[in-house]
mmCIF file of C-alpha atoms in Angstrom:
data_model
loop_
_atom_site.group_PDB
_atom_site.id
_atom_site.type_symbol
_atom_site.label_atom_id
_atom_site.label_comp_id
_atom_site.label_asym_id
_atom_site.label_seq_id
_atom_site.Cartn_x
_atom_site.Cartn_y
_atom_site.Cartn_z
ATOM 1 C CA MET A 17 120.578 135.900 125.228
ATOM 2 C CA GLU A 18 121.451 133.554 122.465
ATOM 3 C CA LYS A 19 124.744 131.866 122.817
ATOM 4 C CA THR A 20 126.705 131.048 119.713
ATOM 5 C CA HIS A 21 128.671 127.850 119.782
ATOM 6 C CA LYS A 22 131.943 127.826 117.983
ATOM 7 C CA TRP A 23 133.000 124.437 116.693
ATOM 8 C CA ARG A 24 136.246 123.600 118.401
ATOM 9 C CA TRP A 25 138.491 121.729 116.094
ATOM 10 C CA GLY A 26 141.310 122.335 118.514
ATOM 11 C CA LYS A 27 140.423 119.480 120.841
ATOM 12 C CA ASN A 28 138.610 117.125 118.500
ATOM 13 C CA ARG A 29 141.340 116.763 115.942
ATOM 14 C CA TRP A 30 143.718 115.388 118.562
ATOM 15 C CA ILE A 31 141.115 112.826 119.579
ATOM 16 C CA VAL A 32 140.725 111.746 115.946
ATOM 17 C CA LEU A 33 144.496 111.524 115.556
ATOM 18 C CA ALA A 34 144.831 109.502 118.756
ATOM 19 C CA LEU A 35 142.130 107.101 117.600
ATOM 20 C CA LEU A 36 143.852 106.693 114.247
ATOM 21 C CA ILE A 37 147.184 105.886 115.903
ATOM 22 C CA LEU A 38 145.387 103.490 118.226
ATOM 23 C CA THR A 39 143.866 101.735 115.192
ATOM 24 C CA ILE A 40 147.270 101.373 113.554
ATOM 25 C CA ILE A 41 148.730 99.849 116.736
ATOM 26 C CA ALA A 42 145.752 97.545 117.201
ATOM 27 C CA VAL A 43 145.896 96.384 113.586
ATOM 28 C CA ASN A 44 149.576 95.581 113.911
ATOM 29 C CA ILE A 45 149.041 93.515 117.039
ATOM 30 C CA TYR A 46 145.880 91.681 115.996
ATOM 31 C CA ALA A 47 145.515 91.723 112.232
ATOM 32 C CA PRO A 48 141.840 91.491 111.218
ATOM 33 C CA ILE A 49 140.693 88.366 109.436
ATOM 34 C CA GLN A 50 138.184 87.976 106.682
ATOM 35 C CA PRO A 51 135.096 86.623 108.443
ATOM 36 C CA HIS A 52 132.920 83.817 107.244
ATOM 37 C CA ILE A 53 129.900 85.248 105.451
ATOM 38 C CA GLN A 54 126.628 83.444 105.046
ATOM 39 C CA ALA A 55 123.248 84.714 103.954
ATOM 40 C CA ALA A 56 121.206 82.969 106.652
ATOM 41 C CA ALA A 57 121.538 84.155 110.239
ATOM 42 C CA GLU A 58 123.983 82.169 112.350
ATOM 43 C CA ASN A 59 122.724 79.984 115.187
ATOM 44 C CA LEU A 60 123.913 80.853 118.670
ATOM 45 C CA SER A 61 122.422 77.779 120.338
ATOM 46 C CA SER A 62 123.321 74.320 119.162
ATOM 47 C CA GLU A 63 120.035 72.885 120.408
ATOM 48 C CA PRO A 64 116.754 74.238 119.009
ATOM 49 C CA ILE A 65 114.719 76.309 121.500
ATOM 50 C CA PHE A 66 111.450 74.728 120.449
ATOM 51 C CA THR A 67 110.146 72.711 117.549
ATOM 52 C CA LEU A 68 106.914 73.175 115.660
ATOM 53 C CA PRO A 69 105.470 70.117 113.925
ATOM 54 C CA VAL A 70 105.242 71.374 110.328
ATOM 55 C CA ILE A 71 107.590 74.352 110.146
ATOM 56 C CA GLY A 72 110.596 72.889 111.907
ATOM 57 C CA ASP A 73 113.201 73.799 114.499
ATOM 58 C CA PHE A 74 113.661 77.243 115.961
ATOM 59 C CA TYR A 75 117.184 78.242 116.928
ATOM 60 C CA LEU A 76 118.347 81.284 118.846
ATOM 61 C CA THR A 77 119.921 83.239 115.987
ATOM 62 C CA ASN A 78 122.051 86.337 116.347
ATOM 63 C CA THR A 79 119.578 88.477 114.399
ATOM 64 C CA LEU A 80 116.915 87.432 116.906
ATOM 65 C CA VAL A 81 119.073 88.755 119.754
ATOM 66 C CA ALA A 82 119.538 92.008 117.827
ATOM 67 C CA THR A 83 115.777 92.205 117.209
ATOM 68 C CA ILE A 84 115.075 91.898 120.931
ATOM 69 C CA LEU A 85 117.692 94.578 121.664
ATOM 70 C CA MET A 86 116.096 96.834 119.031
ATOM 71 C CA ASP A 87 112.658 96.315 120.563
ATOM 72 C CA VAL A 88 113.968 97.184 124.026
ATOM 73 C CA VAL A 89 115.570 100.389 122.710
ATOM 74 C CA ILE A 90 112.379 101.429 120.923
ATOM 75 C CA ILE A 91 110.206 100.704 123.984
ATOM 76 C CA ILE A 92 112.521 102.699 126.277
ATOM 77 C CA ILE A 93 112.469 105.658 123.895
ATOM 78 C CA ALA A 94 108.686 105.394 123.635
ATOM 79 C CA LEU A 95 108.368 105.520 127.449
ATOM 80 C CA ILE A 96 110.677 108.556 127.648
ATOM 81 C CA VAL A 97 108.706 110.382 124.967
ATOM 82 C CA ARG A 98 105.411 109.445 126.656
ATOM 83 C CA ARG A 99 106.571 110.849 129.988
ATOM 84 C CA ALA A 100 107.675 114.068 128.290
ATOM 85 C CA ALA A 101 104.392 114.294 126.396
ATOM 86 C CA LYS A 102 102.416 113.931 129.640
ATOM 87 C CA LYS A 103 104.054 117.059 131.051
ATOM 88 C CA ASP A 104 102.184 118.985 128.363
ATOM 89 C CA GLU A 105 104.954 121.413 127.613
ATOM 90 C CA LEU A 106 104.740 123.668 124.607
ATOM 91 C CA ALA A 107 108.223 122.814 123.441
ATOM 92 C CA PRO A 108 109.605 119.482 124.668
ATOM 93 C CA LYS A 109 113.353 119.286 125.097
ATOM 94 C CA GLY A 110 115.913 116.651 124.239
ATOM 95 C CA LEU A 111 114.835 113.281 122.896
ATOM 96 C CA ALA A 112 111.137 114.101 123.074
ATOM 97 C CA GLY A 113 111.767 117.215 120.985
ATOM 98 C CA VAL A 114 113.557 115.190 118.330
ATOM 99 C CA PHE A 115 110.708 112.709 118.156
ATOM 100 C CA GLU A 116 108.089 115.450 118.038
ATOM 101 C CA MET A 117 109.913 116.899 115.056
ATOM 102 C CA LEU A 118 110.175 113.487 113.379
ATOM 103 C CA VAL A 119 106.530 112.557 113.933
ATOM 104 C CA GLU A 120 105.299 115.975 112.851
ATOM 105 C CA MET A 121 107.334 115.742 109.650
ATOM 106 C CA LEU A 122 106.005 112.255 108.909
ATOM 107 C CA TYR A 123 102.427 113.338 109.640
ATOM 108 C CA ASN A 124 102.636 116.297 107.288
ATOM 109 C CA MET A 125 104.112 114.047 104.611
ATOM 110 C CA THR A 126 101.229 111.588 105.001
ATOM 111 C CA GLU A 127 98.663 114.350 104.957
ATOM 112 C CA SER A 128 99.931 115.770 101.678
ATOM 113 C CA THR A 129 99.653 112.330 100.005
ATOM 114 C CA ALA A 130 96.792 110.505 101.692
ATOM 115 C CA GLY A 131 94.342 113.326 102.417
ATOM 116 C CA LYS A 132 91.388 112.237 104.556
ATOM 117 C CA TRP A 133 92.807 108.751 105.141
ATOM 118 C CA THR A 134 95.770 110.175 107.042
ATOM 119 C CA LYS A 135 94.593 108.914 110.438
ATOM 120 C CA LYS A 136 94.356 105.343 109.105
ATOM 121 C CA ILE A 137 97.616 105.286 107.188
ATOM 122 C CA PHE A 138 99.912 107.313 109.421
ATOM 123 C CA PRO A 139 100.363 104.681 112.209
ATOM 124 C CA TRP A 140 101.511 102.034 109.709
ATOM 125 C CA PHE A 141 103.805 104.449 107.933
ATOM 126 C CA ALA A 142 105.432 105.776 111.102
ATOM 127 C CA THR A 143 105.752 102.322 112.697
ATOM 128 C CA VAL A 144 107.429 100.793 109.670
ATOM 129 C CA LEU A 145 109.739 103.752 109.173
ATOM 130 C CA ILE A 146 110.863 104.001 112.805
ATOM 131 C CA LEU A 147 111.283 100.224 113.111
ATOM 132 C CA VAL A 148 113.466 99.967 110.015
ATOM 133 C CA LEU A 149 115.360 103.115 110.995
ATOM 134 C CA PHE A 150 116.272 101.653 114.379
ATOM 135 C CA ALA A 151 117.043 98.262 112.847
ATOM 136 C CA ASN A 152 119.530 99.894 110.500
ATOM 137 C CA LEU A 153 121.057 102.316 113.003
ATOM 138 C CA LEU A 154 121.592 99.568 115.584
ATOM 139 C CA LYS A 155 124.966 98.733 114.057
ATOM 140 C CA LEU A 156 126.407 101.831 115.710
ATOM 141 C CA ILE A 157 126.780 99.704 118.861
ATOM 142 C CA PRO A 158 130.473 98.804 119.325
ATOM 143 C CA GLY A 159 131.154 95.099 118.940
ATOM 144 C CA PHE A 160 128.314 94.601 116.508
ATOM 145 C CA GLU A 161 129.122 91.689 114.198
ATOM 146 C CA THR A 162 132.596 91.283 115.765
ATOM 147 C CA ILE A 163 132.169 89.973 119.342
ATOM 148 C CA GLY A 164 130.696 86.535 119.649
ATOM 149 C CA LEU A 165 131.062 82.860 120.348
ATOM 150 C CA LEU A 166 133.993 80.831 119.103
ATOM 151 C CA HIS A 167 133.120 77.694 117.238
ATOM 152 C CA HIS A 168 135.112 75.074 115.398
ATOM 153 C CA SER A 169 135.289 75.320 111.684
ATOM 154 C CA ALA A 170 137.001 73.418 108.924
ATOM 155 C CA GLU A 171 138.728 76.495 107.518
ATOM 156 C CA GLY A 172 139.315 78.310 110.760
ATOM 157 C CA TYR A 173 141.953 80.543 112.287
ATOM 158 C CA GLU A 174 144.082 80.121 115.383
ATOM 159 C CA ALA A 175 142.824 81.569 118.633
ATOM 160 C CA GLN A 176 144.815 83.117 121.473
ATOM 161 C CA SER A 177 143.768 83.390 125.084
ATOM 162 C CA LEU A 178 143.290 86.887 126.492
ATOM 163 C CA GLY A 179 142.941 85.656 130.047
ATOM 164 C CA GLY A 180 139.835 84.236 131.597
ATOM 165 C CA ASN A 181 137.325 82.881 129.134
ATOM 166 C CA TRP A 182 138.136 85.469 126.478
ATOM 167 C CA TYR A 183 139.916 84.672 123.273
ATOM 168 C CA THR A 184 140.958 86.578 120.204
ATOM 169 C CA ILE A 185 141.322 85.255 116.703
ATOM 170 C CA LEU A 186 144.728 85.506 115.043
ATOM 171 C CA ASN A 187 145.313 86.103 111.379
ATOM 172 C CA SER A 188 146.897 82.741 110.669
ATOM 173 C CA LYS A 189 145.198 79.728 109.221
ATOM 174 C CA ALA A 190 145.134 76.793 111.618
ATOM 175 C CA GLU A 191 146.495 73.480 110.440
ATOM 176 C CA GLU A 192 143.447 71.634 111.710
ATOM 177 C CA GLY A 193 140.604 72.433 114.049
ATOM 178 C CA GLY A 194 140.556 76.190 113.627
ATOM 179 C CA PHE A 195 138.012 78.602 115.063
ATOM 180 C CA MET A 196 135.542 81.082 113.621
ATOM 181 C CA VAL A 197 133.451 83.699 115.387
ATOM 182 C CA THR A 198 129.670 83.632 115.502
ATOM 183 C CA PRO A 199 128.768 87.193 116.467
ATOM 184 C CA PHE A 200 126.211 87.806 119.208
ATOM 185 C CA LEU A 201 124.625 90.634 117.270
ATOM 186 C CA ARG A 202 124.068 90.914 113.559
ATOM 187 C CA GLY A 203 122.140 93.566 111.641
ATOM 188 C CA VAL A 204 118.420 92.906 111.893
ATOM 189 C CA SER A 205 117.762 93.784 108.263
ATOM 190 C CA THR A 206 120.359 91.280 107.076
ATOM 191 C CA ASP A 207 117.942 88.508 108.036
ATOM 192 C CA ILE A 208 115.482 87.837 105.242
ATOM 193 C CA ASN A 209 112.816 86.702 107.734
ATOM 194 C CA PHE A 210 112.557 90.195 109.199
ATOM 195 C CA THR A 211 112.215 91.967 105.857
ATOM 196 C CA LEU A 212 109.792 89.358 104.509
ATOM 197 C CA ALA A 213 107.577 89.646 107.598
ATOM 198 C CA LEU A 214 107.580 93.437 107.344
ATOM 199 C CA ALA A 215 106.775 93.294 103.612
ATOM 200 C CA ILE A 216 103.878 90.871 104.158
ATOM 201 C CA ILE A 217 102.470 93.096 106.923
ATOM 202 C CA ALA A 218 102.758 96.213 104.748
ATOM 203 C CA VAL A 219 101.153 94.669 101.651
ATOM 204 C CA THR A 220 98.386 92.883 103.603
ATOM 205 C CA MET A 221 97.454 96.071 105.406
ATOM 206 C CA THR A 222 97.424 97.867 102.067
ATOM 207 C CA GLN A 223 94.690 95.478 100.914
ATOM 208 C CA VAL A 224 92.780 95.871 104.196
ATOM 209 C CA ILE A 225 92.849 99.652 103.910
ATOM 210 C CA GLY A 226 91.778 99.370 100.283
ATOM 211 C CA PHE A 227 88.735 97.317 101.326
ATOM 212 C CA GLN A 228 87.924 99.758 104.128
ATOM 213 C CA ALA A 229 88.036 102.664 101.698
ATOM 214 C CA ASN A 230 86.181 101.178 98.722
ATOM 215 C CA GLY A 231 84.300 98.182 100.093
ATOM 216 C CA PHE A 232 84.046 95.260 97.705
ATOM 217 C CA ARG A 233 84.422 97.625 94.765
ATOM 218 C CA TYR A 234 88.129 97.443 95.584
ATOM 219 C CA LEU A 235 88.193 94.061 93.823
ATOM 220 C CA GLU A 236 87.175 95.765 90.580
ATOM 221 C CA LYS A 237 90.733 97.008 90.358
ATOM 222 C CA PHE A 238 91.886 93.433 89.816
ATOM 223 C CA PHE A 239 88.903 91.748 88.139
ATOM 224 C CA ASN A 240 87.545 94.370 85.802
ATOM 225 C CA PHE A 241 84.797 92.791 83.693
ATOM 226 C CA ARG A 242 82.579 95.841 83.560
ATOM 227 C CA THR A 243 83.542 97.179 80.148
ATOM 228 C CA ILE A 244 84.126 93.870 78.357
ATOM 229 C CA PHE A 245 80.511 93.608 77.114
ATOM 230 C CA LYS A 246 80.201 97.214 75.982
ATOM 231 C CA LYS A 247 83.484 97.539 74.151
ATOM 232 C CA PRO A 248 85.017 94.103 73.625
ATOM 233 C CA VAL A 249 88.498 95.225 72.530
ATOM 234 C CA PHE A 250 89.116 97.835 75.182
ATOM 235 C CA GLY A 251 87.323 95.689 77.739
ATOM 236 C CA LEU A 252 89.789 92.900 77.112
ATOM 237 C CA ILE A 253 92.636 95.330 77.682
ATOM 238 C CA ASP A 254 90.999 96.381 80.954
ATOM 239 C CA VAL A 255 90.786 92.756 82.098
ATOM 240 C CA PHE A 256 94.421 92.261 81.223
ATOM 241 C CA VAL A 257 95.446 95.418 83.098
ATOM 242 C CA GLY A 258 93.516 94.185 86.127
ATOM 243 C CA LEU A 259 95.423 90.902 86.077
ATOM 244 C CA LEU A 260 98.685 92.814 85.840
ATOM 245 C CA GLU A 261 97.634 94.827 88.894
ATOM 246 C CA LEU A 262 96.985 91.573 90.740
ATOM 247 C CA ILE A 263 100.447 90.255 89.880
ATOM 248 C CA SER A 264 102.047 93.547 90.848
ATOM 249 C CA GLU A 265 100.513 93.274 94.341
ATOM 250 C CA PHE A 266 102.450 90.037 94.851
ATOM 251 C CA SER A 267 105.625 91.389 93.316
ATOM 252 C CA LYS A 268 105.424 94.263 95.824
ATOM 253 C CA ILE A 269 106.170 91.756 98.586
ATOM 254 C CA LEU A 270 109.208 90.495 96.686
ATOM 255 C CA SER A 271 110.572 93.936 95.905
ATOM 256 C CA PHE A 272 110.032 95.178 99.492
ATOM 257 C CA THR A 273 111.807 92.116 100.871
ATOM 258 C CA PHE A 274 114.805 92.054 98.605
ATOM 259 C CA ARG A 275 115.355 95.807 98.482
ATOM 260 C CA LEU A 276 115.943 96.106 102.217
ATOM 261 C CA PHE A 277 117.675 92.742 102.588
ATOM 262 C CA GLY A 278 119.926 93.248 99.562
ATOM 263 C CA ASN A 279 121.013 96.731 100.561
ATOM 264 C CA MET A 280 121.799 95.883 104.158
ATOM 265 C CA PHE A 281 123.433 92.530 103.392
ATOM 266 C CA ALA A 282 125.585 94.126 100.702
ATOM 267 C CA GLY A 283 126.588 96.725 103.288
ATOM 268 C CA MET A 284 127.564 94.024 105.752
ATOM 269 C CA VAL A 285 129.671 92.161 103.170
ATOM 270 C CA LEU A 286 131.354 95.384 102.024
ATOM 271 C CA MET A 287 132.088 96.320 105.621
ATOM 272 C CA ALA A 288 133.635 92.917 106.362
ATOM 273 C CA LEU A 289 135.776 92.905 103.235
ATOM 274 C CA VAL A 290 137.019 96.479 103.660
ATOM 275 C CA ALA A 291 137.779 95.905 107.344
ATOM 276 C CA ALA A 292 139.906 92.898 106.371
ATOM 277 C CA MET A 293 141.739 94.603 103.505
ATOM 278 C CA LEU A 294 142.196 98.237 104.600
ATOM 279 C CA PRO A 295 141.758 98.199 108.357
ATOM 280 C CA VAL A 296 142.933 101.756 109.076
ATOM 281 C CA PHE A 297 140.512 104.683 108.679
ATOM 282 C CA MET A 298 138.702 103.231 105.636
ATOM 283 C CA PRO A 299 136.044 101.263 107.601
ATOM 284 C CA ALA A 300 134.965 104.535 109.265
ATOM 285 C CA GLY A 301 134.159 106.068 105.877
ATOM 286 C CA ILE A 302 132.320 102.935 104.738
ATOM 287 C CA MET A 303 130.411 102.913 108.038
ATOM 288 C CA LEU A 304 129.272 106.493 107.444
ATOM 289 C CA PHE A 305 128.100 105.534 103.978
ATOM 290 C CA GLU A 306 126.297 102.482 105.361
ATOM 291 C CA LEU A 307 124.469 104.588 107.950
ATOM 292 C CA PHE A 308 123.360 106.919 105.156
ATOM 293 C CA ILE A 309 122.130 103.930 103.129
ATOM 294 C CA GLY A 310 120.308 102.618 106.198
ATOM 295 C CA VAL A 311 118.440 105.894 106.728
ATOM 296 C CA ILE A 312 117.570 106.125 103.020
ATOM 297 C CA GLN A 313 116.276 102.545 102.997
ATOM 298 C CA ALA A 314 114.119 103.197 106.062
ATOM 299 C CA TYR A 315 112.708 106.278 104.330
ATOM 300 C CA VAL A 316 112.073 104.348 101.117
ATOM 301 C CA PHE A 317 110.397 101.409 102.901
ATOM 302 C CA GLY A 318 108.076 103.668 104.883
ATOM 303 C CA MET A 319 107.408 105.984 101.955
ATOM 304 C CA LEU A 320 106.483 103.135 99.603
ATOM 305 C CA THR A 321 104.161 101.630 102.233
ATOM 306 C CA MET A 322 102.452 104.993 102.592
ATOM 307 C CA VAL A 323 102.160 105.623 98.855
ATOM 308 C CA PHE A 324 100.762 102.142 98.161
ATOM 309 C CA MET A 325 98.203 102.564 100.947
ATOM 310 C CA ALA A 326 97.212 105.976 99.624
ATOM 311 C CA GLN A 327 96.815 104.497 96.138
ATOM 312 C CA ALA A 328 94.642 101.691 97.498
ATOM 313 C CA THR A 329 92.246 104.182 99.092
ATOM 314 C CA GLN A 330 91.622 105.914 95.794
ATOM 315 C CA GLY A 331 88.776 104.421 93.807
ATOM 316 C CA HIS A 332 89.083 102.911 90.395
ATOM 317 C CA SER A 333 89.915 105.709 87.983
ATOM 318 C CA VAL A 334 87.847 104.369 85.061
ATOM 319 C CA GLU A 335 84.577 105.453 86.683
ATOM 320 C CA GLU A 336 85.543 109.108 86.724
ATOM 321 C CA GLU A 337 86.660 108.929 83.116
ATOM 322 C CA HIS A 338 83.375 107.350 82.054
ATOM 323 C CA SER A 339 81.300 109.862 83.938
ATOM 324 C CA ASN A 340 83.165 112.686 82.262
ATOM 325 C CA ALA A 341 82.831 111.252 78.775
ATOM 326 C CA MET B 3 138.683 68.892 89.737
ATOM 327 C CA SER B 4 134.939 69.074 89.181
ATOM 328 C CA GLY B 5 134.612 70.922 92.518
ATOM 329 C CA ASP B 6 137.057 73.547 91.260
ATOM 330 C CA ILE B 7 135.054 74.026 88.078
ATOM 331 C CA ILE B 8 131.864 74.479 90.090
ATOM 332 C CA GLU B 9 133.654 77.004 92.319
ATOM 333 C CA ALA B 10 134.890 78.927 89.282
ATOM 334 C CA ALA B 11 131.455 78.826 87.676
ATOM 335 C CA LYS B 12 129.972 80.346 90.846
ATOM 336 C CA PHE B 13 132.276 83.346 90.662
ATOM 337 C CA ILE B 14 131.754 83.791 86.922
ATOM 338 C CA GLY B 15 128.003 83.541 87.375
ATOM 339 C CA ALA B 16 128.030 86.087 90.208
ATOM 340 C CA GLY B 17 130.021 88.474 88.031
ATOM 341 C CA LEU B 18 127.687 87.993 85.090
ATOM 342 C CA ALA B 19 124.618 88.536 87.273
ATOM 343 C CA MET B 20 125.857 91.973 88.239
ATOM 344 C CA ILE B 21 125.737 93.127 84.597
ATOM 345 C CA GLY B 22 122.097 93.859 85.307
ATOM 346 C CA ALA B 23 123.177 96.723 87.548
ATOM 347 C CA LEU B 24 124.097 98.592 84.341
ATOM 348 C CA GLY B 25 120.478 99.285 83.458
ATOM 349 C CA ALA B 26 119.574 100.314 86.984
ATOM 350 C CA GLY B 27 122.498 102.735 87.059
ATOM 351 C CA ILE B 28 121.381 104.377 83.839
ATOM 352 C CA GLY B 29 117.797 104.542 85.104
ATOM 353 C CA ILE B 30 118.740 106.125 88.430
ATOM 354 C CA GLY B 31 120.951 108.634 86.657
ATOM 355 C CA LEU B 32 118.170 109.631 84.277
ATOM 356 C CA SER B 33 115.558 110.036 87.003
ATOM 357 C CA VAL B 34 117.875 112.119 89.191
ATOM 358 C CA GLN B 35 118.805 114.221 86.168
ATOM 359 C CA GLY B 36 115.152 114.956 85.473
ATOM 360 C CA ALA B 37 114.405 115.792 89.094
ATOM 361 C CA VAL B 38 117.419 118.098 89.489
ATOM 362 C CA GLN B 39 116.609 119.922 86.276
ATOM 363 C CA GLY B 40 113.078 120.429 87.503
ATOM 364 C CA MET B 41 114.349 121.690 90.857
ATOM 365 C CA ALA B 42 116.742 124.090 89.127
ATOM 366 C CA ARG B 43 113.989 125.582 86.987
ATOM 367 C CA ASN B 44 111.423 125.806 89.749
ATOM 368 C CA PRO B 45 112.966 125.616 93.238
ATOM 369 C CA ASP B 46 109.543 125.732 94.920
ATOM 370 C CA THR B 47 108.770 122.176 93.818
ATOM 371 C CA TYR B 48 111.775 120.807 95.685
ATOM 372 C CA GLY B 49 109.748 118.799 98.236
ATOM 373 C CA ASN B 50 107.417 117.116 95.750
ATOM 374 C CA LEU B 51 110.173 116.372 93.277
ATOM 375 C CA PHE B 52 112.422 114.977 95.978
ATOM 376 C CA THR B 53 109.756 112.515 97.140
ATOM 377 C CA SER B 54 108.970 111.369 93.605
ATOM 378 C CA MET B 55 112.663 111.110 92.817
ATOM 379 C CA ILE B 56 113.335 108.917 95.854
ATOM 380 C CA LEU B 57 110.434 106.659 94.872
ATOM 381 C CA GLY B 58 111.622 106.358 91.278
ATOM 382 C CA VAL B 59 115.174 105.696 92.380
ATOM 383 C CA ALA B 60 113.921 103.019 94.768
ATOM 384 C CA PHE B 61 112.034 101.269 91.971
ATOM 385 C CA SER B 62 114.992 101.254 89.603
ATOM 386 C CA GLU B 63 117.351 100.310 92.383
ATOM 387 C CA ALA B 64 115.219 97.265 93.172
ATOM 388 C CA ILE B 65 116.268 95.770 89.816
ATOM 389 C CA ALA B 66 119.939 96.163 90.677
ATOM 390 C CA ILE B 67 119.238 94.667 94.082
ATOM 391 C CA TYR B 68 117.690 91.587 92.467
ATOM 392 C CA CYS B 69 120.948 91.105 90.567
ATOM 393 C CA LEU B 70 122.879 91.586 93.789
ATOM 394 C CA VAL B 71 120.736 89.018 95.597
ATOM 395 C CA ILE B 72 121.311 86.507 92.787
ATOM 396 C CA ALA B 73 125.047 87.171 93.004
ATOM 397 C CA PHE B 74 124.960 86.679 96.778
ATOM 398 C CA LEU B 75 122.985 83.465 96.338
ATOM 399 C CA MET B 76 125.675 82.114 94.048
ATOM 400 C CA LEU B 77 128.535 83.229 96.273
ATOM 401 C CA PHE B 78 127.305 82.370 99.762
ATOM 402 C CA VAL B 79 124.319 80.025 99.600
ATOM 403 C CA LEU B 80 124.640 77.621 96.680
#
């Protein structure tokens, strides 16, 4: 028998109302402040963890902590799905079922674009998409970007003890020696190092897959001197187009990096400003919008990786045209 | 005094940088318009059109994001 669930507004609306009233009370007791915003990730440790000779000091940043947390979450989910997959059920339940649906959808998408190179391209596509998806959805954790270490700052706020070693920041500018919060966790995608690393991996693997598919003929896409002796004018145009292709490969890294970073960082800034100006109910709506943006950006990042890889596997189109003519 | 002028110039520059979002907005609107018209005429092509639309929107959006990054650079880094 199939059971039909009826959505019960009766109970839920009182919970929403209670939460709203709780927010109003909380905002009146501890008014939110406008946090300090900086583009680079904040350091949690004052001393560098280790130092490399040429590159420099490595600090424990809050995005690094969030990255480790994200990795742990992904590994745990992978183990759960693996255990469910080992049972060899026809229809896995719960989390494993969700991931089967997701992976099947992604695989079909790859197959319709990449054709026979699906098995090569799919792992990169799915890895990038799931990684960015989890990186963007991680901000659902309560206390994200709000709980952290107190540190002295020139333009700080006054702090009040909550008992023990816990303090809260008050919405009044300190005369001198104020405090600011360095959050323990900050969105992974708001660190440009993460997005740049992911972009370099995606574009490099695109070239590798291109070489695997076409051999050294793949380079003809960029350095096309084949037609320049037969038809000088059109050959010159071909050479120029090849150079443009070469430049566009490098600009792919830039656009990958700044698309994800810009979207997520803009979301963080918007969230901080709205939470300081309209603290009741409005941040929830912005948060919903930000989650939507996060999912869309994960989709776009993975999709573009997949499409670029599929394009790299296809041979140079001039040959087919010449053989037809 | 000179510090104040630099501060003001940062904000003006960040505002001016975001003018570039105008073109990206028009571009995204046009591409979504084309895709939705295509979907309305031939609903079977929904999947293909949606994928292409998302890709096109992502490319045009990247331009607006460059402007946003420049604005952020002026506001928070420089």
